[in-house]
Amino acid sequence: MKDKSFFIKSYGCQMNEYDSEKISSLLLKDGYSNINDINKADLIVFNTCNIREKAAQKVYSDIGRVTKKNNNKTIALVGCVAQAENDEIFKKNKDVDIVLGPQSYHLLPKMIDTHNEYQKKQINTDFIINEKFDFVHEEKSPKGVSSYLTIQEGCDKFCAFCVVPFTRGPEYSRSVNNIVEETKSLIDRGTREIILLGQNVNAYNYNDEKNITYNISKLIDEISQLEGVKRIRYTTSHPNNMDQELIRIHGSNEKLMPFLHLPVQSGSNEILKNMNRKYSVDEYKKIIDDLKKVRSDIEISSDFIVGFPGETEKDFQKTLDLIDYVQFKQSYSFIYSERPGTKAANIKDLTPSDEKKLRLKILQKKLEVIQLKFNTSFCNKNITNVLIENQSQSNPEYYFGRSAFLQPVYVKAKNLDVGDIVPIGIETCNHKSLYGTVIH
Ligand code: SAH
Ligand code: SF4
Ligand code: F3S
C-alpha cells in the first residue's frame, strides 16, 4: 500500500473513458486508493481531449482551480492534449509534473515514482501502442452491465478538420485473443452488453497466428458465441468501412443491436469533399438503405459539423434534407472548431459566428423533434427488451435501463435483477427518455 490517493478526470470520447478505467486499475494495483475529492488527492490525472478548442482549453482552467500545496500534489496530464501539445504544456502551466500520450499510459506508475524521487518533470509521447494492449494486468473489480472494450485505435483517414490522426497515431487493431479474453473477464465481472470501441472501429483488421484475417464482422460473430454476452454494439464507425459483410450481419446476428452510430458530418457533397470524407451523400444514403433491407427496424445516429469553412446556406440546407431522409434518432452536433495542424485550418472561414450558431440551433431543434416523435411512438406500448443497468439508490423502487435503441428507460418495479433484459410498458416520455413499469 502506498498510502496515497488519486483523482482522475476524463474528457472527450468513450475511448478516453475506457483508458481512464485502465489507468485507474493500474494505479489501484500500484497501491493507490481512488478518491472523488480533487483537493484531497495526492495524485491528479487529467485524461484530456483535443478534438475542439474548448475541450482542449478546459483542462487548463481545471488545473488552475487545483491548489498545489507545497508541491505535495502530483499532476499528470495524459491523453490527446498531451500528445498534441507535448512539452509546450510545461510552459503553459508550471504545475503539470507529468505529460503522457494516449498510447503509453501503462508507463504512468513508473513515471510517477521517478518524478517523486527526483522531483523532475516527466514526459512520454511515443506511439508504442502494442505495448499498451500487451500489458495485461488482472482486473477483479465488478463491472457495469454495459462495458466498453477498445478493439482498435488510431486513424489513417485525415479528415480536413480532425486532430485524431495526430493524437492517436495510425490505425492499429488489437489481437482477437486479447479481445476475447477481456470479453470473458468482463462477463465474469457482471457485464452483459459489450460496446466495441475504436476511432474507426469498423476498420478493424487483424491477422492471427494461423494467418486468418479478422474484420469487425468476424470479430462480432466470434464474441457473440460467448453465452454471457447478451448484446453487442460498436462505435465509432466510418461510412467507408461499412462493407456488405458488416451490413449483412446486422440482419443475421441477433446480439447485434439495431442501432448504429454512423457519423456523416454534412449533407453537402461539396463540403464532404472539402472535409476529405471520401464518400458522397448518395453513397451514405445507400448504406442506410442497405441496412434497412437486412434489418428494417434499424435506427441511425450521427455526428454533424456545422459551419465548416465555406459552408453556404445551400450546403446547410442539404444537411437538413439528409436529416429528413435518414431521420437520425440521436446525434452529436458541434460548430466547426479550427484545430492547429489540420488542413481545414488553412481554408478561409467567412461565415459569421452568429450565423453558425443559428444553423446549429436549427439543426439541433430538427433532431430534437425527430427524437421526440420517435420516443412518443413507444408511448402506451410494450417494449420487450430493456437491459436493466442499475437500481436507484435514493428510491429502490426505481430502476434504470436502456432499450435496444439506447433510449434511457426509467422503470418503476420491485425486485428486478440488474443485468436482466425485461419487457416494459411505456407510459410517458420526453425527447430524451422513456418512463414505464415492468410487465409481468
Ligand atoms: N472517427 C469518427 C469521429 C471521431 S471524432 C468519424 O470519422 O466519424 C468525433 C466527432 O467530433 C466527429 O465525428 C466530428 O463530428 C467532431 N469533430 C471532430 N473534429 C472537429 C472539429 N475540428 N470541429 C468540430 N467538431 C469536430
Ligand atoms: Fe477524425 Fe476523420 Fe479519422 Fe474520424 S475518420 S477520427 S473524423 S480523421
Ligand atoms: Fe478527444 Fe482524443 Fe477522443 S481528441 S474525442 S479524446 S480520440
Coordinates of C-alpha atoms and ligand atoms in Angstrom, one line a residue, residues 11-13 15-16 48-51 80 163-164 167-168 199, ligand 3:
Y11 CA -12.6 14.5 -21.1
G12 CA -13.7 13.6 -24.6
C13 CA -14.8 10.3 -26.2
M15 CA -12.1 5.7 -25.7
N16 CA -10.8 8.1 -23.1
T48 CA -7.6 15.1 -21.9
C49 CA -9.3 15.6 -25.3
N50 CA -8.1 17.8 -28.1
I51 CA -11.0 17.4 -30.6
C80 CA -4.8 13.7 -26.6
V163 CA -6.8 16.1 -34.9
V164 CA -7.3 12.4 -34.1
T167 CA -3.1 12.5 -31.4
R168 CA -3.8 8.8 -31.7
Q199 CA -11.8 5.8 -33.6
Ligands
F3S3 FE1 -10.9 13.7 -27.9 FE2 -8.8 12.1 -28.3 FE3 -11.2 11.1 -28.2 S1 -9.1 14.1 -29.2 S2 -12.5 12.7 -29.0 S3 -10.2 12.1 -26.6 S4 -9.6 10.4 -29.5

